[in-house]
Tab-separated table of C-alpha atoms in Angstrom:
chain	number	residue	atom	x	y	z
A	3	UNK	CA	-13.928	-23.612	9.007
A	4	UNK	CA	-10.330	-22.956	7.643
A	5	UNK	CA	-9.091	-26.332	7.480
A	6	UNK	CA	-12.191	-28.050	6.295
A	7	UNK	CA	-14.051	-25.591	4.265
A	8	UNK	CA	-11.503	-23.267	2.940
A	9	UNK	CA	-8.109	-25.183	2.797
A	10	UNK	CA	-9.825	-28.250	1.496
A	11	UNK	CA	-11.577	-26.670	-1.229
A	12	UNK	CA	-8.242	-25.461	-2.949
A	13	UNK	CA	-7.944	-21.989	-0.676
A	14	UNK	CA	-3.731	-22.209	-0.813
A	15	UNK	CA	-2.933	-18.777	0.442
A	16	UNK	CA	-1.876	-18.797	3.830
A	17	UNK	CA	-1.975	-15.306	4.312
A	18	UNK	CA	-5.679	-15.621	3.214
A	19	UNK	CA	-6.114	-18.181	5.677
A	20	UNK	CA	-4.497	-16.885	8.485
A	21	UNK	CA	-6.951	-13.443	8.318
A	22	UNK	CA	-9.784	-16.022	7.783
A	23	UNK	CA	-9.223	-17.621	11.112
A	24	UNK	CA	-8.562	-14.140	12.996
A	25	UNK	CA	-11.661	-12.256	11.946
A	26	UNK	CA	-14.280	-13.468	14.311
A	27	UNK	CA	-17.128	-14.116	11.306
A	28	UNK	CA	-20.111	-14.739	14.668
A	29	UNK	CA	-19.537	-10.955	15.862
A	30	UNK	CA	-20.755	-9.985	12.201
A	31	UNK	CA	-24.465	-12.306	11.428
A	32	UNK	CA	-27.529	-11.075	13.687
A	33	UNK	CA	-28.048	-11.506	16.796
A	34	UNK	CA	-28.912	-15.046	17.302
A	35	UNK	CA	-27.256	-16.391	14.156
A	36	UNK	CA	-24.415	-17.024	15.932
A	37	UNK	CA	-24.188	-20.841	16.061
A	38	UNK	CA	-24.485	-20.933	12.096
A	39	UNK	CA	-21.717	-17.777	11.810
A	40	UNK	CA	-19.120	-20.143	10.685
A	41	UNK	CA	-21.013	-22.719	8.106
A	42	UNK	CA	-20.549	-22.653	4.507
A	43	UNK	CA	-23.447	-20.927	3.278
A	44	UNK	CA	-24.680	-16.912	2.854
A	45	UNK	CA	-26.764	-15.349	5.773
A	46	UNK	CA	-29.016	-12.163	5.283
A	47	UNK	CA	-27.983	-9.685	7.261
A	48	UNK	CA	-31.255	-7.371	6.525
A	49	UNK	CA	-31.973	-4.849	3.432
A	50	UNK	CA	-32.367	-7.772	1.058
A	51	UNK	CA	-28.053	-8.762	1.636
A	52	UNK	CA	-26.306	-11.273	2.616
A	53	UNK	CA	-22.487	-11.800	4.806
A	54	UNK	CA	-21.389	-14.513	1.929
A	55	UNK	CA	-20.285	-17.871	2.631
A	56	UNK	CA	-16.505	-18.569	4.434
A	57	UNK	CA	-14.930	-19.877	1.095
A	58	UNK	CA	-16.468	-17.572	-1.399
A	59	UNK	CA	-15.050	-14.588	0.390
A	60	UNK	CA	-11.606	-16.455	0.891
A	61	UNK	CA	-11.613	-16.953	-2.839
A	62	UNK	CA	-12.300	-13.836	-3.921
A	63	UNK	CA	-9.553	-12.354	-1.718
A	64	UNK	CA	-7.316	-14.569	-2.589
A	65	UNK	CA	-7.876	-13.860	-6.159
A	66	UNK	CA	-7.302	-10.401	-5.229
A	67	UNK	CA	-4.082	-10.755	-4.238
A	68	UNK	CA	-4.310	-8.078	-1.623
A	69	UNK	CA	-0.897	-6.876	-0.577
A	70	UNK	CA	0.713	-5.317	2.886
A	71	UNK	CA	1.289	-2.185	1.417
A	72	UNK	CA	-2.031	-2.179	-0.625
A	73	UNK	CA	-5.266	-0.010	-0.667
A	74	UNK	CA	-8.969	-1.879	-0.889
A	75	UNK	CA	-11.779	-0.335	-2.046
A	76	UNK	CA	-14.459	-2.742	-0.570
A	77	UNK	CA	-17.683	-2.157	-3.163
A	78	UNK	CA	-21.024	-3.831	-0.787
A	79	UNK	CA	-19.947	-3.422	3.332
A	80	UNK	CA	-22.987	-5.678	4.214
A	81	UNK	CA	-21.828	-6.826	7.358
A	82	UNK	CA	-18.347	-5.718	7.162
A	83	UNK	CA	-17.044	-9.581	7.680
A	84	UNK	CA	-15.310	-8.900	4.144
A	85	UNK	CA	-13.732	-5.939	4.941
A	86	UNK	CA	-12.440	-7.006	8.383
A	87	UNK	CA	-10.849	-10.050	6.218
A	88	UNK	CA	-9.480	-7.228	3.871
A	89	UNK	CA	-7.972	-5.311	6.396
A	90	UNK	CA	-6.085	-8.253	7.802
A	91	UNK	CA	-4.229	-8.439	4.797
A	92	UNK	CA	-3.998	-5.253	3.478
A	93	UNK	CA	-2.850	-1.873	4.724
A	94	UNK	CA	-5.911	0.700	3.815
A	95	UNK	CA	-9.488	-0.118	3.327
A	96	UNK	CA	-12.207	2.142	2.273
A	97	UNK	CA	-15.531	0.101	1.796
A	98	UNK	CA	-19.134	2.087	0.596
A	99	UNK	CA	-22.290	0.559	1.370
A	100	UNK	CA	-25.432	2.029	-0.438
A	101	UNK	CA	-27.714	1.187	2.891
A	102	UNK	CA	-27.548	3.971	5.736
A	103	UNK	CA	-28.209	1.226	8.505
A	104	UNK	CA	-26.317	-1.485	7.282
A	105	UNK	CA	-23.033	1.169	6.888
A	106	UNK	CA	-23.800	2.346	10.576
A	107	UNK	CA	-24.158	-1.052	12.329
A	108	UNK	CA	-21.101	-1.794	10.214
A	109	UNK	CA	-18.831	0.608	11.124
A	110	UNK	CA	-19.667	0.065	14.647
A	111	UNK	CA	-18.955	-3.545	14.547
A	112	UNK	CA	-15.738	-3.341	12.892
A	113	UNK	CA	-14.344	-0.260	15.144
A	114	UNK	CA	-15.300	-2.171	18.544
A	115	UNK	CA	-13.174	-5.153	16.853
A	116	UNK	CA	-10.014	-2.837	16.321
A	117	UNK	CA	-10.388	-2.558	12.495
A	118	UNK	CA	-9.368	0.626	10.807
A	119	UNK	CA	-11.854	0.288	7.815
A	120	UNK	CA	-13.210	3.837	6.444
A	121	UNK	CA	-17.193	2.996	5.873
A	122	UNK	CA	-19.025	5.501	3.712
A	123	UNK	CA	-22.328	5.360	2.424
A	124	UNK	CA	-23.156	5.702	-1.508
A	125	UNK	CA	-23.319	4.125	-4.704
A	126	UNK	CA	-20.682	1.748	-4.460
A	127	UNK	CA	-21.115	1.242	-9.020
A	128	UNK	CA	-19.267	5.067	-9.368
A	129	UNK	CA	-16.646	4.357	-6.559
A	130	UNK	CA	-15.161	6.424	-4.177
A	131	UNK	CA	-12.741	9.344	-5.960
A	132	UNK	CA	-11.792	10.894	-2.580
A	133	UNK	CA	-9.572	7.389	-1.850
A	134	UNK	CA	-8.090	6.336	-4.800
A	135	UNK	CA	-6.039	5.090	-6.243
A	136	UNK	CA	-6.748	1.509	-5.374
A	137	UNK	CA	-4.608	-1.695	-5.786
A	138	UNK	CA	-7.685	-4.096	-5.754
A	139	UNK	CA	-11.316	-3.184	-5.662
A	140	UNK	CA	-13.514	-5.957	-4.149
A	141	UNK	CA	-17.452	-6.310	-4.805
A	142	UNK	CA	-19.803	-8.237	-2.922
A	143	UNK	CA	-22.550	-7.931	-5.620
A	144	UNK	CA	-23.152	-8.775	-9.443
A	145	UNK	CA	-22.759	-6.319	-11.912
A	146	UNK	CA	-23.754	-6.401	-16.075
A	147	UNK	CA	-19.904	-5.248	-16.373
A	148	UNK	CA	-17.159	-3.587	-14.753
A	149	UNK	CA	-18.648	-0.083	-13.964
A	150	UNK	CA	-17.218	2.774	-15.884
A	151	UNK	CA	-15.491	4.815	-12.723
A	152	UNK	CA	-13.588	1.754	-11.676
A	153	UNK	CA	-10.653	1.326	-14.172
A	154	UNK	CA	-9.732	5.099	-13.221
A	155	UNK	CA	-9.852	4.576	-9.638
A	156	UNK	CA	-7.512	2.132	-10.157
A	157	UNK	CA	-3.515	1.595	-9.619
A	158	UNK	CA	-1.234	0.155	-12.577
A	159	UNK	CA	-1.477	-3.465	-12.275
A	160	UNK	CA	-4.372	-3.271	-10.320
A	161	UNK	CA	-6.671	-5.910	-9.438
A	162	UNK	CA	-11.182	-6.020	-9.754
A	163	UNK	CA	-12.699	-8.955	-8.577
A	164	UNK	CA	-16.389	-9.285	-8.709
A	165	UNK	CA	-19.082	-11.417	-9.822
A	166	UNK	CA	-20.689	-10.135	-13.377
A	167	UNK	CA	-23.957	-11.701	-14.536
A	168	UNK	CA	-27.789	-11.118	-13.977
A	169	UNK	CA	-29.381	-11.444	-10.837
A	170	UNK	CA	-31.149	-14.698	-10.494
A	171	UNK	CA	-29.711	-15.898	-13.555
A	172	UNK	CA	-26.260	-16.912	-15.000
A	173	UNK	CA	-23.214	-15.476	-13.315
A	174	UNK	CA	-19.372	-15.683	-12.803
A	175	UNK	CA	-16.835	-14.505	-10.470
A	176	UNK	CA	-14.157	-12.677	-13.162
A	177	UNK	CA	-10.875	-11.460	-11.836
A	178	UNK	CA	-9.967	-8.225	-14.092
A	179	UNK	CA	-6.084	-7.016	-13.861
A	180	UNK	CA	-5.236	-3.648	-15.574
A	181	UNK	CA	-2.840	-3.707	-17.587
A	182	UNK	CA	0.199	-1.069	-18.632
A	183	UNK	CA	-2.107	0.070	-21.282
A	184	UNK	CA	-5.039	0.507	-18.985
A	185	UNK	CA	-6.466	-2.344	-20.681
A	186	UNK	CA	-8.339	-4.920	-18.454
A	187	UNK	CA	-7.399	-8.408	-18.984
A	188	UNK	CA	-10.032	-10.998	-17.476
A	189	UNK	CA	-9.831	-14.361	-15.944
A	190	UNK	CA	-13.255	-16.305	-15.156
A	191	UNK	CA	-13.258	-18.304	-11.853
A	192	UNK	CA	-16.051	-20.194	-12.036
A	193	UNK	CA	-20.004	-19.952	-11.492
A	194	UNK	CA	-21.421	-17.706	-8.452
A	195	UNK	CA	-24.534	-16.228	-7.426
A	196	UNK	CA	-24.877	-12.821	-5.429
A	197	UNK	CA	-27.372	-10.066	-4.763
A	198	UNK	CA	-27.298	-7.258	-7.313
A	199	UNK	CA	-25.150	-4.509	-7.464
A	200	UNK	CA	-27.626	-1.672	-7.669
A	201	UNK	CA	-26.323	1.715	-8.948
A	202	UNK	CA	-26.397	4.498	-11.540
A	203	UNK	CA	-23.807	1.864	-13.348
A	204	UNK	CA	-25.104	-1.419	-12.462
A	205	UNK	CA	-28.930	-2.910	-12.377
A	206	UNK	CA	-31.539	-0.601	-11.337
A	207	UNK	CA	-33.393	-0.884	-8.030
């Protein structure tokens, strides 16, 4: 998967790729999904979600520019795949998941694997005040725009990357970086297409 799919495909961060080929991606599809776990394509995962495919989550982490020292806020747990991948290269990772079951069945999988990620369960578009302030915050869904309590959760110099665009319809993966004004500077990466990021600031279930 990491040579041929990710490295390949223009994935140059090795510290990207060295997370992507320790997190064991088959111990987070269902059960019986297994023998797929590690092809280049999404997988629902229940609830309407998907675990996304190998290289979009490498680029989007790699775009995020995720630090030893630096704090995640993971917006979308799913499966927890991405926030496994997060804590490999980061050193504090808080990830919300608006589903009850899918932040259970998370948390469990990522504790038995030895990950230290903090699941909670809520609406991932207003955050999650009680951890910040975040270096990068990471979302696994697509959003009209940035939602309003992110930029303040957020570290100088910090880091958003998620896809913005309308479900079904056109979207991109945008990398925002907040500058020393609090301004947020924006760099497209190309089309995507993910689930919806449902909320009180995003689309409406």
């Amino acid at each position: 998967m990491v040579e041929e799919q990710l490295r390949l495909r223009g994935i140059e961060d090795q510290r990207v790729l060295d997370a992507m080929r320790r997190v064991p991606r088959h111990e987070f599809v269902p059960e019986g999904a297994e023998p797929y776990a590690y092809e280049d394509h999404p997988m629902p995962i229940g609830d309407g979600q998907t675990i996304s495919q190998p290289y979009i989550v490498a680029l989007m982490l790699e775009a995020a520019r995720i630090g030893p020292e630096d704090s995640v806020l993971d917006v979308g747990t799913g499966s927890g795949y991405a926030a496994a991948v997060a804590a490999e290269l980061g050193h504090r990772v808080v990830s919300i998941e608006r589903h009850p079951e899918l932040a259970v069945t998370a948390a469990a999988t990522l504790e038995a694997l030895g990950y230290r990620v903090n699941v909670v369960t809520g609406d991932g578009t207003l955050g999650w005040p009680a951890g910040a302030p975040y270096d990068v915050i990471v979302a696994a869904a697509t959003g009209p725009s940035v939602p309003r309590a992110w930029p303040d959760q957020l570290s100088p110099g910090g880091r958003i990357v998620m896809p913005v665009g309308h479900p079904g319809g056109a979207q991109h993966l945008a990398v925002f970086e907040r500058g020393p004004d609090g301004t947020l500077h924006e760099r497209n990466l190309g089309a995507v297409a993910f689930v919806p990021l449902v909320g009180d600031d995003g689309w409406k279930p």
